[in-house]
JSON list of C-alpha atoms in Angstrom, two decimals:
[
{"chain": "A", "resi": 1, "resn": "MET", "atom": "CA", "xyz": [0.16, -0.14, -0.11]},
{"chain": "A", "resi": 2, "resn": "ARG", "atom": "CA", "xyz": [1.81, 3.83, -0.79]},
{"chain": "A", "resi": 3, "resn": "THR", "atom": "CA", "xyz": [-0.09, 6.30, 1.16]},
{"chain": "A", "resi": 4, "resn": "ARG", "atom": "CA", "xyz": [0.81, 10.25, 0.53]},
{"chain": "A", "resi": 5, "resn": "THR", "atom": "CA", "xyz": [-0.30, 12.39, 3.16]},
{"chain": "A", "resi": 6, "resn": "ARG", "atom": "CA", "xyz": [-1.05, 16.20, 3.79]},
{"chain": "A", "resi": 7, "resn": "ARG", "atom": "CA", "xyz": [-3.14, 17.44, 6.44]},
{"chain": "A", "resi": 8, "resn": "PRO", "atom": "CA", "xyz": [-5.61, 19.11, 5.39]},
{"chain": "A", "resi": 9, "resn": "SER", "atom": "CA", "xyz": [-7.44, 22.40, 6.96]},
{"chain": "A", "resi": 10, "resn": "THR", "atom": "CA", "xyz": [-9.92, 23.25, 9.36]},
{"chain": "A", "resi": 11, "resn": "ARG", "atom": "CA", "xyz": [-13.29, 25.36, 9.23]},
{"chain": "A", "resi": 12, "resn": "LEU", "atom": "CA", "xyz": [-15.03, 27.67, 11.57]},
{"chain": "A", "resi": 13, "resn": "ALA", "atom": "CA", "xyz": [-19.15, 27.55, 12.70]},
{"chain": "A", "resi": 14, "resn": "LEU", "atom": "CA", "xyz": [-21.89, 29.59, 10.85]},
{"chain": "A", "resi": 15, "resn": "ALA", "atom": "CA", "xyz": [-23.12, 33.15, 12.15]},
{"chain": "A", "resi": 16, "resn": "ALA", "atom": "CA", "xyz": [-26.03, 34.06, 12.65]},
{"chain": "A", "resi": 17, "resn": "VAL", "atom": "CA", "xyz": [-27.49, 37.97, 12.96]},
{"chain": "A", "resi": 18, "resn": "ALA", "atom": "CA", "xyz": [-30.68, 38.95, 15.09]},
{"chain": "A", "resi": 19, "resn": "SER", "atom": "CA", "xyz": [-31.78, 42.61, 14.53]},
{"chain": "A", "resi": 20, "resn": "LEU", "atom": "CA", "xyz": [-33.88, 44.43, 17.74]},
{"chain": "A", "resi": 21, "resn": "ALA", "atom": "CA", "xyz": [-36.26, 46.83, 16.71]},
{"chain": "A", "resi": 22, "resn": "VAL", "atom": "CA", "xyz": [-37.21, 49.23, 20.02]},
{"chain": "A", "resi": 23, "resn": "LEU", "atom": "CA", "xyz": [-40.98, 50.53, 20.23]},
{"chain": "A", "resi": 24, "resn": "SER", "atom": "CA", "xyz": [-41.83, 53.30, 22.35]},
{"chain": "A", "resi": 25, "resn": "LEU", "atom": "CA", "xyz": [-44.97, 53.94, 25.10]},
{"chain": "A", "resi": 26, "resn": "SER", "atom": "CA", "xyz": [-46.01, 56.68, 26.51]},
{"chain": "A", "resi": 27, "resn": "ALA", "atom": "CA", "xyz": [-48.41, 57.58, 29.54]},
{"chain": "A", "resi": 28, "resn": "CYS", "atom": "CA", "xyz": [-50.11, 60.92, 30.82]},
{"chain": "A", "resi": 29, "resn": "SER", "atom": "CA", "xyz": [-52.90, 61.87, 33.22]},
{"chain": "A", "resi": 30, "resn": "ASP", "atom": "CA", "xyz": [-55.28, 64.71, 33.21]},
{"chain": "A", "resi": 31, "resn": "ASP", "atom": "CA", "xyz": [-55.30, 66.40, 36.77]},
{"chain": "A", "resi": 32, "resn": "SER", "atom": "CA", "xyz": [-56.24, 69.44, 37.77]},
{"chain": "A", "resi": 33, "resn": "GLU", "atom": "CA", "xyz": [-53.94, 70.40, 39.84]},
{"chain": "A", "resi": 34, "resn": "ALA", "atom": "CA", "xyz": [-50.53, 69.29, 38.26]},
{"chain": "A", "resi": 35, "resn": "GLU", "atom": "CA", "xyz": [-49.50, 67.73, 35.11]},
{"chain": "A", "resi": 36, "resn": "GLU", "atom": "CA", "xyz": [-47.41, 64.58, 35.93]},
{"chain": "A", "resi": 37, "resn": "ALA", "atom": "CA", "xyz": [-45.29, 62.19, 32.67]},
{"chain": "A", "resi": 38, "resn": "THR", "atom": "CA", "xyz": [-44.09, 59.53, 32.08]},
{"chain": "A", "resi": 39, "resn": "GLU", "atom": "CA", "xyz": [-40.57, 58.76, 30.29]},
{"chain": "A", "resi": 40, "resn": "SER", "atom": "CA", "xyz": [-41.05, 56.26, 27.85]},
{"chain": "A", "resi": 41, "resn": "THR", "atom": "CA", "xyz": [-40.28, 52.84, 28.76]},
{"chain": "A", "resi": 42, "resn": "SER", "atom": "CA", "xyz": [-38.69, 50.64, 25.55]},
{"chain": "A", "resi": 43, "resn": "GLU", "atom": "CA", "xyz": [-38.40, 46.90, 25.06]},
{"chain": "A", "resi": 44, "resn": "SER", "atom": "CA", "xyz": [-36.71, 45.09, 22.38]},
{"chain": "A", "resi": 45, "resn": "SER", "atom": "CA", "xyz": [-37.73, 41.83, 20.17]},
{"chain": "A", "resi": 46, "resn": "PRO", "atom": "CA", "xyz": [-35.16, 39.89, 17.72]},
{"chain": "A", "resi": 47, "resn": "SER", "atom": "CA", "xyz": [-36.93, 39.81, 14.48]},
{"chain": "A", "resi": 48, "resn": "GLU", "atom": "CA", "xyz": [-35.21, 37.59, 11.78]},
{"chain": "A", "resi": 49, "resn": "SER", "atom": "CA", "xyz": [-34.23, 38.71, 7.85]},
{"chain": "A", "resi": 50, "resn": "VAL", "atom": "CA", "xyz": [-35.67, 36.01, 5.72]},
{"chain": "A", "resi": 51, "resn": "GLU", "atom": "CA", "xyz": [-34.49, 35.41, 2.36]},
{"chain": "A", "resi": 52, "resn": "PRO", "atom": "CA", "xyz": [-36.66, 34.01, -0.75]},
{"chain": "A", "resi": 53, "resn": "THR", "atom": "CA", "xyz": [-35.69, 30.28, -1.15]},
{"chain": "A", "resi": 54, "resn": "GLU", "atom": "CA", "xyz": [-35.86, 28.98, -4.84]},
{"chain": "A", "resi": 55, "resn": "THR", "atom": "CA", "xyz": [-34.33, 25.50, -3.83]},
{"chain": "A", "resi": 56, "resn": "GLU", "atom": "CA", "xyz": [-34.07, 23.29, -1.67]},
{"chain": "A", "resi": 57, "resn": "GLU", "atom": "CA", "xyz": [-30.50, 23.62, -2.18]},
{"chain": "A", "resi": 58, "resn": "ASP", "atom": "CA", "xyz": [-30.94, 26.71, -0.52]},
{"chain": "A", "resi": 59, "resn": "THR", "atom": "CA", "xyz": [-31.93, 25.50, 3.11]},
{"chain": "A", "resi": 60, "resn": "GLU", "atom": "CA", "xyz": [-28.65, 23.42, 3.27]},
{"chain": "A", "resi": 61, "resn": "PRO", "atom": "CA", "xyz": [-25.72, 25.48, 5.53]},
{"chain": "A", "resi": 62, "resn": "SER", "atom": "CA", "xyz": [-23.24, 27.46, 3.28]},
{"chain": "A", "resi": 63, "resn": "GLU", "atom": "CA", "xyz": [-20.74, 29.93, 3.29]},
{"chain": "A", "resi": 64, "resn": "ASP", "atom": "CA", "xyz": [-21.25, 32.97, 6.05]},
{"chain": "A", "resi": 65, "resn": "ALA", "atom": "CA", "xyz": [-20.21, 36.81, 4.92]},
{"chain": "A", "resi": 66, "resn": "ALA", "atom": "CA", "xyz": [-16.93, 36.25, 6.60]},
{"chain": "A", "resi": 67, "resn": "GLY", "atom": "CA", "xyz": [-16.97, 32.71, 4.06]},
{"chain": "A", "resi": 68, "resn": "GLU", "atom": "CA", "xyz": [-15.83, 29.94, 6.77]},
{"chain": "A", "resi": 69, "resn": "ALA", "atom": "CA", "xyz": [-17.17, 27.29, 6.09]},
{"chain": "A", "resi": 70, "resn": "PRO", "atom": "CA", "xyz": [-19.89, 25.17, 8.06]},
{"chain": "A", "resi": 71, "resn": "GLU", "atom": "CA", "xyz": [-18.23, 22.96, 10.59]},
{"chain": "A", "resi": 72, "resn": "ALA", "atom": "CA", "xyz": [-18.65, 19.03, 11.91]},
{"chain": "A", "resi": 73, "resn": "SER", "atom": "CA", "xyz": [-21.88, 18.83, 12.92]},
{"chain": "A", "resi": 74, "resn": "SER", "atom": "CA", "xyz": [-21.29, 16.09, 16.47]},
{"chain": "A", "resi": 75, "resn": "GLY", "atom": "CA", "xyz": [-21.90, 13.04, 15.86]},
{"chain": "A", "resi": 76, "resn": "ASP", "atom": "CA", "xyz": [-21.28, 9.89, 14.36]},
{"chain": "A", "resi": 77, "resn": "SER", "atom": "CA", "xyz": [-21.91, 10.45, 10.31]},
{"chain": "A", "resi": 78, "resn": "PRO", "atom": "CA", "xyz": [-21.57, 13.60, 9.44]},
{"chain": "A", "resi": 79, "resn": "ASP", "atom": "CA", "xyz": [-25.31, 16.45, 8.69]},
{"chain": "A", "resi": 80, "resn": "TRP", "atom": "CA", "xyz": [-25.02, 15.47, 5.17]},
{"chain": "A", "resi": 81, "resn": "ALA", "atom": "CA", "xyz": [-24.37, 11.87, 4.83]},
{"chain": "A", "resi": 82, "resn": "ASN", "atom": "CA", "xyz": [-26.63, 8.84, 4.43]},
{"chain": "A", "resi": 83, "resn": "PRO", "atom": "CA", "xyz": [-27.02, 6.15, 7.52]},
{"chain": "A", "resi": 84, "resn": "VAL", "atom": "CA", "xyz": [-23.47, 4.07, 8.13]},
{"chain": "A", "resi": 85, "resn": "SER", "atom": "CA", "xyz": [-24.50, 0.84, 6.84]},
{"chain": "A", "resi": 86, "resn": "THR", "atom": "CA", "xyz": [-21.66, -2.41, 7.35]},
{"chain": "A", "resi": 87, "resn": "PRO", "atom": "CA", "xyz": [-22.90, -5.86, 5.74]},
{"chain": "A", "resi": 88, "resn": "GLY", "atom": "CA", "xyz": [-20.41, -7.61, 4.37]},
{"chain": "A", "resi": 89, "resn": "GLU", "atom": "CA", "xyz": [-17.41, -9.36, 4.60]},
{"chain": "A", "resi": 90, "resn": "LYS", "atom": "CA", "xyz": [-13.87, -7.23, 4.95]},
{"chain": "A", "resi": 91, "resn": "LEU", "atom": "CA", "xyz": [-11.87, -7.82, 2.28]},
{"chain": "A", "resi": 92, "resn": "THR", "atom": "CA", "xyz": [-8.38, -4.79, 3.05]},
{"chain": "A", "resi": 93, "resn": "THR", "atom": "CA", "xyz": [-8.30, -1.85, 4.69]},
{"chain": "A", "resi": 94, "resn": "ILE", "atom": "CA", "xyz": [-7.00, 0.52, 3.21]},
{"chain": "A", "resi": 95, "resn": "GLU", "atom": "CA", "xyz": [-5.39, 3.73, 5.11]},
{"chain": "A", "resi": 96, "resn": "ALA", "atom": "CA", "xyz": [-4.85, 7.02, 2.75]},
{"chain": "A", "resi": 97, "resn": "GLY", "atom": "CA", "xyz": [-3.85, 9.31, 5.84]},
{"chain": "A", "resi": 98, "resn": "ASP", "atom": "CA", "xyz": [-5.49, 9.69, 8.80]},
{"chain": "A", "resi": 99, "resn": "VAL", "atom": "CA", "xyz": [-8.77, 8.20, 6.65]},
{"chain": "A", "resi": 100, "resn": "THR", "atom": "CA", "xyz": [-9.09, 4.47, 7.14]},
{"chain": "A", "resi": 101, "resn": "VAL", "atom": "CA", "xyz": [-11.30, 2.56, 4.28]},
{"chain": "A", "resi": 102, "resn": "ASP", "atom": "CA", "xyz": [-12.61, -0.61, 5.13]},
{"chain": "A", "resi": 103, "resn": "VAL", "atom": "CA", "xyz": [-13.50, -2.83, 1.49]},
{"chain": "A", "resi": 104, "resn": "TYR", "atom": "CA", "xyz": [-16.06, -5.71, 1.91]},
{"chain": "A", "resi": 105, "resn": "GLN", "atom": "CA", "xyz": [-17.62, -7.88, -0.26]},
{"chain": "A", "resi": 106, "resn": "VAL", "atom": "CA", "xyz": [-21.36, -7.74, 0.45]},
{"chain": "A", "resi": 107, "resn": "SER", "atom": "CA", "xyz": [-23.34, -10.27, -2.05]},
{"chain": "A", "resi": 108, "resn": "THR", "atom": "CA", "xyz": [-23.49, -12.18, -5.45]},
{"chain": "A", "resi": 109, "resn": "THR", "atom": "CA", "xyz": [-26.28, -11.16, -7.82]},
{"chain": "A", "resi": 110, "resn": "LYS", "atom": "CA", "xyz": [-27.41, -10.84, -11.22]},
{"chain": "A", "resi": 111, "resn": "ALA", "atom": "CA", "xyz": [-27.33, -7.75, -13.53]},
{"chain": "A", "resi": 112, "resn": "THR", "atom": "CA", "xyz": [-30.74, -5.77, -13.38]},
{"chain": "A", "resi": 113, "resn": "LYS", "atom": "CA", "xyz": [-29.96, -3.90, -17.02]},
{"chain": "A", "resi": 114, "resn": "SER", "atom": "CA", "xyz": [-26.77, -3.85, -18.80]},
{"chain": "A", "resi": 115, "resn": "GLY", "atom": "CA", "xyz": [-23.79, -1.38, -18.28]},
{"chain": "A", "resi": 116, "resn": "PHE", "atom": "CA", "xyz": [-22.94, 2.00, -19.12]},
{"chain": "A", "resi": 117, "resn": "PHE", "atom": "CA", "xyz": [-18.93, 0.73, -21.90]},
{"chain": "A", "resi": 118, "resn": "ALA", "atom": "CA", "xyz": [-18.89, -1.73, -24.39]},
{"chain": "A", "resi": 119, "resn": "ASP", "atom": "CA", "xyz": [-16.47, -4.58, -25.33]},
{"chain": "A", "resi": 120, "resn": "PRO", "atom": "CA", "xyz": [-14.28, -2.15, -28.35]},
{"chain": "A", "resi": 121, "resn": "GLU", "atom": "CA", "xyz": [-14.01, -5.29, -30.57]},
{"chain": "A", "resi": 122, "resn": "THR", "atom": "CA", "xyz": [-17.17, -6.47, -29.77]},
{"chain": "A", "resi": 123, "resn": "ASN", "atom": "CA", "xyz": [-19.50, -3.94, -29.47]},
{"chain": "A", "resi": 124, "resn": "LYS", "atom": "CA", "xyz": [-20.71, -6.38, -26.39]},
{"chain": "A", "resi": 125, "resn": "PRO", "atom": "CA", "xyz": [-21.74, -4.30, -22.61]},
{"chain": "A", "resi": 126, "resn": "ILE", "atom": "CA", "xyz": [-19.15, -5.89, -21.14]},
{"chain": "A", "resi": 127, "resn": "ILE", "atom": "CA", "xyz": [-21.92, -5.77, -18.51]},
{"chain": "A", "resi": 128, "resn": "ALA", "atom": "CA", "xyz": [-25.13, -7.52, -20.20]},
{"chain": "A", "resi": 129, "resn": "GLU", "atom": "CA", "xyz": [-28.93, -7.75, -18.06]},
{"chain": "A", "resi": 130, "resn": "GLY", "atom": "CA", "xyz": [-28.10, -10.73, -16.39]},
{"chain": "A", "resi": 131, "resn": "ASP", "atom": "CA", "xyz": [-25.03, -11.31, -16.21]},
{"chain": "A", "resi": 132, "resn": "GLU", "atom": "CA", "xyz": [-23.50, -12.00, -12.86]},
{"chain": "A", "resi": 133, "resn": "ILE", "atom": "CA", "xyz": [-21.82, -9.03, -10.59]},
{"chain": "A", "resi": 134, "resn": "VAL", "atom": "CA", "xyz": [-20.67, -8.64, -7.36]},
{"chain": "A", "resi": 135, "resn": "PHE", "atom": "CA", "xyz": [-21.14, -5.77, -4.34]},
{"chain": "A", "resi": 136, "resn": "VAL", "atom": "CA", "xyz": [-18.64, -4.39, -2.38]},
{"chain": "A", "resi": 137, "resn": "ASN", "atom": "CA", "xyz": [-19.54, -2.10, 0.85]},
{"chain": "A", "resi": 138, "resn": "TYR", "atom": "CA", "xyz": [-16.87, 1.14, 1.75]},
{"chain": "A", "resi": 139, "resn": "VAL", "atom": "CA", "xyz": [-17.19, 1.91, 5.59]},
{"chain": "A", "resi": 140, "resn": "ILE", "atom": "CA", "xyz": [-14.76, 5.07, 5.36]},
{"chain": "A", "resi": 141, "resn": "THR", "atom": "CA", "xyz": [-13.20, 6.48, 9.10]},
{"chain": "A", "resi": 142, "resn": "ASN", "atom": "CA", "xyz": [-12.56, 10.04, 9.87]},
{"chain": "A", "resi": 143, "resn": "ASN", "atom": "CA", "xyz": [-9.26, 9.65, 12.84]},
{"chain": "A", "resi": 144, "resn": "GLY", "atom": "CA", "xyz": [-7.90, 12.84, 12.80]},
{"chain": "A", "resi": 145, "resn": "ASP", "atom": "CA", "xyz": [-8.17, 17.05, 12.34]},
{"chain": "A", "resi": 146, "resn": "THR", "atom": "CA", "xyz": [-11.77, 17.67, 10.40]},
{"chain": "A", "resi": 147, "resn": "ILE", "atom": "CA", "xyz": [-11.68, 17.25, 6.83]},
{"chain": "A", "resi": 148, "resn": "ASP", "atom": "CA", "xyz": [-13.52, 19.75, 3.71]},
{"chain": "A", "resi": 149, "resn": "LEU", "atom": "CA", "xyz": [-14.50, 17.93, 1.32]},
{"chain": "A", "resi": 150, "resn": "GLY", "atom": "CA", "xyz": [-15.81, 17.93, -1.90]},
{"chain": "A", "resi": 151, "resn": "ALA", "atom": "CA", "xyz": [-18.77, 17.06, -4.74]},
{"chain": "A", "resi": 152, "resn": "SER", "atom": "CA", "xyz": [-16.52, 13.84, -4.68]},
{"chain": "A", "resi": 153, "resn": "GLY", "atom": "CA", "xyz": [-16.11, 12.57, -1.50]},
{"chain": "A", "resi": 154, "resn": "VAL", "atom": "CA", "xyz": [-13.73, 10.04, -0.55]},
{"chain": "A", "resi": 155, "resn": "LYS", "atom": "CA", "xyz": [-13.24, 8.67, -3.70]},
{"chain": "A", "resi": 156, "resn": "VAL", "atom": "CA", "xyz": [-12.40, 4.63, -3.93]},
{"chain": "A", "resi": 157, "resn": "ASP", "atom": "CA", "xyz": [-11.58, 3.40, -7.75]},
{"chain": "A", "resi": 158, "resn": "PRO", "atom": "CA", "xyz": [-12.11, -0.63, -7.92]},
{"chain": "A", "resi": 159, "resn": "LYS", "atom": "CA", "xyz": [-9.87, -2.94, -10.43]},
{"chain": "A", "resi": 160, "resn": "TYR", "atom": "CA", "xyz": [-9.03, -5.80, -11.55]},
{"chain": "A", "resi": 161, "resn": "ASP", "atom": "CA", "xyz": [-5.69, -6.25, -11.72]},
{"chain": "A", "resi": 162, "resn": "ASP", "atom": "CA", "xyz": [-6.36, -8.46, -15.33]},
{"chain": "A", "resi": 163, "resn": "TRP", "atom": "CA", "xyz": [-9.04, -5.72, -16.39]},
{"chain": "A", "resi": 164, "resn": "PRO", "atom": "CA", "xyz": [-8.16, -5.46, -19.71]},
{"chain": "A", "resi": 165, "resn": "TYR", "atom": "CA", "xyz": [-10.26, -1.83, -20.18]},
{"chain": "A", "resi": 166, "resn": "MET", "atom": "CA", "xyz": [-8.46, 2.33, -20.33]},
{"chain": "A", "resi": 167, "resn": "GLN", "atom": "CA", "xyz": [-11.01, 3.54, -18.58]},
{"chain": "A", "resi": 168, "resn": "GLY", "atom": "CA", "xyz": [-12.28, 2.52, -14.71]},
{"chain": "A", "resi": 169, "resn": "MET", "atom": "CA", "xyz": [-14.85, -0.56, -14.15]},
{"chain": "A", "resi": 170, "resn": "ASP", "atom": "CA", "xyz": [-17.67, -1.19, -15.72]},
{"chain": "A", "resi": 171, "resn": "SER", "atom": "CA", "xyz": [-21.26, -0.38, -13.48]},
{"chain": "A", "resi": 172, "resn": "ILE", "atom": "CA", "xyz": [-24.96, -0.70, -12.75]},
{"chain": "A", "resi": 173, "resn": "THR", "atom": "CA", "xyz": [-27.42, 1.67, -11.58]},
{"chain": "A", "resi": 174, "resn": "ASP", "atom": "CA", "xyz": [-30.03, 0.95, -10.10]},
{"chain": "A", "resi": 175, "resn": "LEU", "atom": "CA", "xyz": [-31.17, 1.91, -6.77]},
{"chain": "A", "resi": 176, "resn": "ASP", "atom": "CA", "xyz": [-33.13, -0.39, -5.31]},
{"chain": "A", "resi": 177, "resn": "LEU", "atom": "CA", "xyz": [-30.61, -3.67, -5.89]},
{"chain": "A", "resi": 178, "resn": "PHE", "atom": "CA", "xyz": [-28.44, -1.17, -4.11]},
{"chain": "A", "resi": 179, "resn": "ALA", "atom": "CA", "xyz": [-31.71, -1.38, -1.32]},
{"chain": "A", "resi": 180, "resn": "GLU", "atom": "CA", "xyz": [-31.14, -5.14, -1.58]},
{"chain": "A", "resi": 181, "resn": "GLN", "atom": "CA", "xyz": [-28.38, -5.01, -0.71]},
{"chain": "A", "resi": 182, "resn": "GLU", "atom": "CA", "xyz": [-27.83, -2.41, 2.03]},
{"chain": "A", "resi": 183, "resn": "VAL", "atom": "CA", "xyz": [-25.06, -0.44, 0.22]},
{"chain": "A", "resi": 184, "resn": "ASN", "atom": "CA", "xyz": [-25.63, 2.88, 0.11]},
{"chain": "A", "resi": 185, "resn": "GLU", "atom": "CA", "xyz": [-24.87, 4.01, -3.76]},
{"chain": "A", "resi": 186, "resn": "THR", "atom": "CA", "xyz": [-23.08, 7.30, -2.89]},
{"chain": "A", "resi": 187, "resn": "ALA", "atom": "CA", "xyz": [-21.94, 9.06, 1.06]},
{"chain": "A", "resi": 188, "resn": "PHE", "atom": "CA", "xyz": [-24.21, 12.14, -0.09]},
{"chain": "A", "resi": 189, "resn": "ALA", "atom": "CA", "xyz": [-28.11, 12.01, 1.49]},
{"chain": "A", "resi": 190, "resn": "ALA", "atom": "CA", "xyz": [-30.63, 12.69, 0.00]},
{"chain": "A", "resi": 191, "resn": "GLY", "atom": "CA", "xyz": [-30.71, 17.42, -0.74]},
{"chain": "A", "resi": 192, "resn": "SER", "atom": "CA", "xyz": [-27.31, 18.04, 0.78]},
{"chain": "A", "resi": 193, "resn": "PHE", "atom": "CA", "xyz": [-25.91, 19.23, -2.28]},
{"chain": "A", "resi": 194, "resn": "ARG", "atom": "CA", "xyz": [-24.99, 22.15, -1.03]},
{"chain": "A", "resi": 195, "resn": "ASP", "atom": "CA", "xyz": [-22.81, 25.95, -2.12]},
{"chain": "A", "resi": 196, "resn": "PRO", "atom": "CA", "xyz": [-19.95, 26.14, -1.97]},
{"chain": "A", "resi": 197, "resn": "GLY", "atom": "CA", "xyz": [-19.57, 22.74, -2.31]},
{"chain": "A", "resi": 198, "resn": "VAL", "atom": "CA", "xyz": [-18.57, 22.01, 1.08]},
{"chain": "A", "resi": 199, "resn": "TYR", "atom": "CA", "xyz": [-18.41, 18.84, 3.34]},
{"chain": "A", "resi": 200, "resn": "PRO", "atom": "CA", "xyz": [-16.49, 18.89, 6.86]},
{"chain": "A", "resi": 201, "resn": "PHE", "atom": "CA", "xyz": [-16.00, 14.87, 7.95]},
{"chain": "A", "resi": 202, "resn": "GLY", "atom": "CA", "xyz": [-15.26, 15.69, 10.94]},
{"chain": "A", "resi": 203, "resn": "GLU", "atom": "CA", "xyz": [-13.03, 13.65, 13.49]},
{"chain": "A", "resi": 204, "resn": "GLY", "atom": "CA", "xyz": [-14.21, 10.26, 14.50]},
{"chain": "A", "resi": 205, "resn": "GLN", "atom": "CA", "xyz": [-16.77, 10.47, 12.11]},
{"chain": "A", "resi": 206, "resn": "GLN", "atom": "CA", "xyz": [-17.76, 7.50, 9.37]},
{"chain": "A", "resi": 207, "resn": "ILE", "atom": "CA", "xyz": [-19.41, 7.28, 5.87]},
{"chain": "A", "resi": 208, "resn": "SER", "atom": "CA", "xyz": [-20.02, 4.51, 3.69]},
{"chain": "A", "resi": 209, "resn": "TYR", "atom": "CA", "xyz": [-21.33, 3.63, 0.99]},
{"chain": "A", "resi": 210, "resn": "GLY", "atom": "CA", "xyz": [-20.84, 1.15, -1.97]},
{"chain": "A", "resi": 211, "resn": "ASP", "atom": "CA", "xyz": [-20.18, -0.10, -5.51]},
{"chain": "A", "resi": 212, "resn": "ASN", "atom": "CA", "xyz": [-20.65, -3.37, -8.33]},
{"chain": "A", "resi": 213, "resn": "PHE", "atom": "CA", "xyz": [-18.66, -4.68, -10.80]},
{"chain": "A", "resi": 214, "resn": "ARG", "atom": "CA", "xyz": [-18.55, -7.76, -12.70]},
{"chain": "A", "resi": 215, "resn": "TYR", "atom": "CA", "xyz": [-17.89, -11.40, -10.35]},
{"chain": "A", "resi": 216, "resn": "GLN", "atom": "CA", "xyz": [-15.22, -13.25, -10.98]},
{"chain": "A", "resi": 217, "resn": "ALA", "atom": "CA", "xyz": [-14.66, -15.58, -8.57]},
{"chain": "A", "resi": 218, "resn": "GLY", "atom": "CA", "xyz": [-10.62, -15.77, -7.20]},
{"chain": "A", "resi": 219, "resn": "SER", "atom": "CA", "xyz": [-9.20, -12.39, -9.63]},
{"chain": "A", "resi": 220, "resn": "PRO", "atom": "CA", "xyz": [-7.27, -10.31, -6.80]},
{"chain": "A", "resi": 221, "resn": "ILE", "atom": "CA", "xyz": [-8.34, -6.44, -7.27]},
{"chain": "A", "resi": 222, "resn": "THR", "atom": "CA", "xyz": [-7.40, -3.42, -6.63]},
{"chain": "A", "resi": 223, "resn": "PHE", "atom": "CA", "xyz": [-8.78, -0.29, -4.25]},
{"chain": "A", "resi": 224, "resn": "THR", "atom": "CA", "xyz": [-7.05, 2.83, -5.59]},
{"chain": "A", "resi": 225, "resn": "VAL", "atom": "CA", "xyz": [-8.05, 6.01, -2.23]},
{"chain": "A", "resi": 226, "resn": "THR", "atom": "CA", "xyz": [-8.14, 9.06, -3.17]},
{"chain": "A", "resi": 227, "resn": "VAL", "atom": "CA", "xyz": [-8.91, 12.23, -0.78]},
{"chain": "A", "resi": 228, "resn": "ILE", "atom": "CA", "xyz": [-9.25, 15.83, -2.09]},
{"chain": "A", "resi": 229, "resn": "PRO", "atom": "CA", "xyz": [-9.57, 18.51, 0.77]},
{"chain": "A", "resi": 230, "resn": "VAL", "atom": "CA", "xyz": [-11.29, 21.81, -0.78]},
{"chain": "A", "resi": 231, "resn": "ASP", "atom": "CA", "xyz": [-11.12, 25.48, 0.71]},
{"chain": "A", "resi": 232, "resn": "ALA", "atom": "CA", "xyz": [-14.04, 27.62, 1.99]},
{"chain": "A", "resi": 233, "resn": "GLU", "atom": "CA", "xyz": [-15.04, 28.15, -1.68]},
{"chain": "A", "resi": 234, "resn": "GLY", "atom": "CA", "xyz": [-14.89, 23.93, -2.78]},
{"chain": "A", "resi": 235, "resn": "GLU", "atom": "CA", "xyz": [-12.34, 24.76, -4.98]},
{"chain": "A", "resi": 236, "resn": "LEU", "atom": "CA", "xyz": [-9.78, 21.77, -4.75]},
{"chain": "A", "resi": 237, "resn": "LEU", "atom": "CA", "xyz": [-7.03, 21.47, -2.76]},
{"chain": "A", "resi": 238, "resn": "HIS", "atom": "CA", "xyz": [-5.13, 19.09, -5.13]},
{"chain": "A", "resi": 239, "resn": "ASP", "atom": "CA", "xyz": [-1.34, 19.81, -3.09]},
{"chain": "A", "resi": 240, "resn": "GLU", "atom": "CA", "xyz": [-3.17, 18.21, 0.30]},
{"chain": "A", "resi": 241, "resn": "ARG", "atom": "CA", "xyz": [-4.37, 15.50, -2.48]},
{"chain": "A", "resi": 242, "resn": "VAL", "atom": "CA", "xyz": [-3.65, 12.39, -0.17]},
{"chain": "A", "resi": 243, "resn": "GLU", "atom": "CA", "xyz": [-3.93, 9.15, -1.90]},
{"chain": "A", "resi": 244, "resn": "ALA", "atom": "CA", "xyz": [-3.55, 4.82, -1.08]},
{"chain": "A", "resi": 245, "resn": "GLU", "atom": "CA", "xyz": [-4.04, 1.33, -2.60]},
{"chain": "A", "resi": 246, "resn": "GLY", "atom": "CA", "xyz": [-5.07, -1.16, -1.09]},
{"chain": "A", "resi": 247, "resn": "ALA", "atom": "CA", "xyz": [-4.56, -5.85, -2.78]},
{"chain": "A", "resi": 248, "resn": "ALA", "atom": "CA", "xyz": [-7.79, -7.89, -2.41]},
{"chain": "A", "resi": 249, "resn": "LYS", "atom": "CA", "xyz": [-9.05, -11.03, -4.16]},
{"chain": "A", "resi": 250, "resn": "ILE", "atom": "CA", "xyz": [-12.60, -11.34, -4.86]},
{"chain": "A", "resi": 251, "resn": "SER", "atom": "CA", "xyz": [-13.95, -14.44, -3.21]}
]
């Protein structure tokens, strides 16, 4: 396994500002002998400024006026992530700096549709409907300081050692099939989009998602983990890129 590590930066919390409005009250009496004046009293009440909302994304946390990114939520998982799932038998553990990726082989099943890629020589799908595919699950833990991830999150790329094609391995996109395998199709929960795209991954927190590809029993396979943090504007910090590999065998 090869690892190149740099420490990602941390971010601070959002700030909210309330404005105070002053109300004045006065009273007087009409006593015939003398006039008595009462001093005006005031009380303050907070009022919140609300801007029009057009899309669901606007309800998600984003940068504040000072340009600071959201703070990592407390708990076992970030507030932007799907609940962690842990099915399968562990194949390997990969250390990519402070990030640990445990890879599990879940099970095999039939492809419900054809994949995206075709063999350039035969023009037939690499995965055809009805072919045997295998599901794997990635359980990802941050063992260090908060990492501000971008929209790509923590990327894991599987590839059989004898994979003959230039592109990565083909897979099937079928949410029902992922649900049957108890595997998240993505680490990001529905409605978690943010602009800018900054997703804090806190110390000790976990996320999980999975993948599927053509089943080759007994085949050696390499999983490549890539972590690229982002700045407060969601721009990738390529100088802080961390990459590592882990070898395993599909059973």
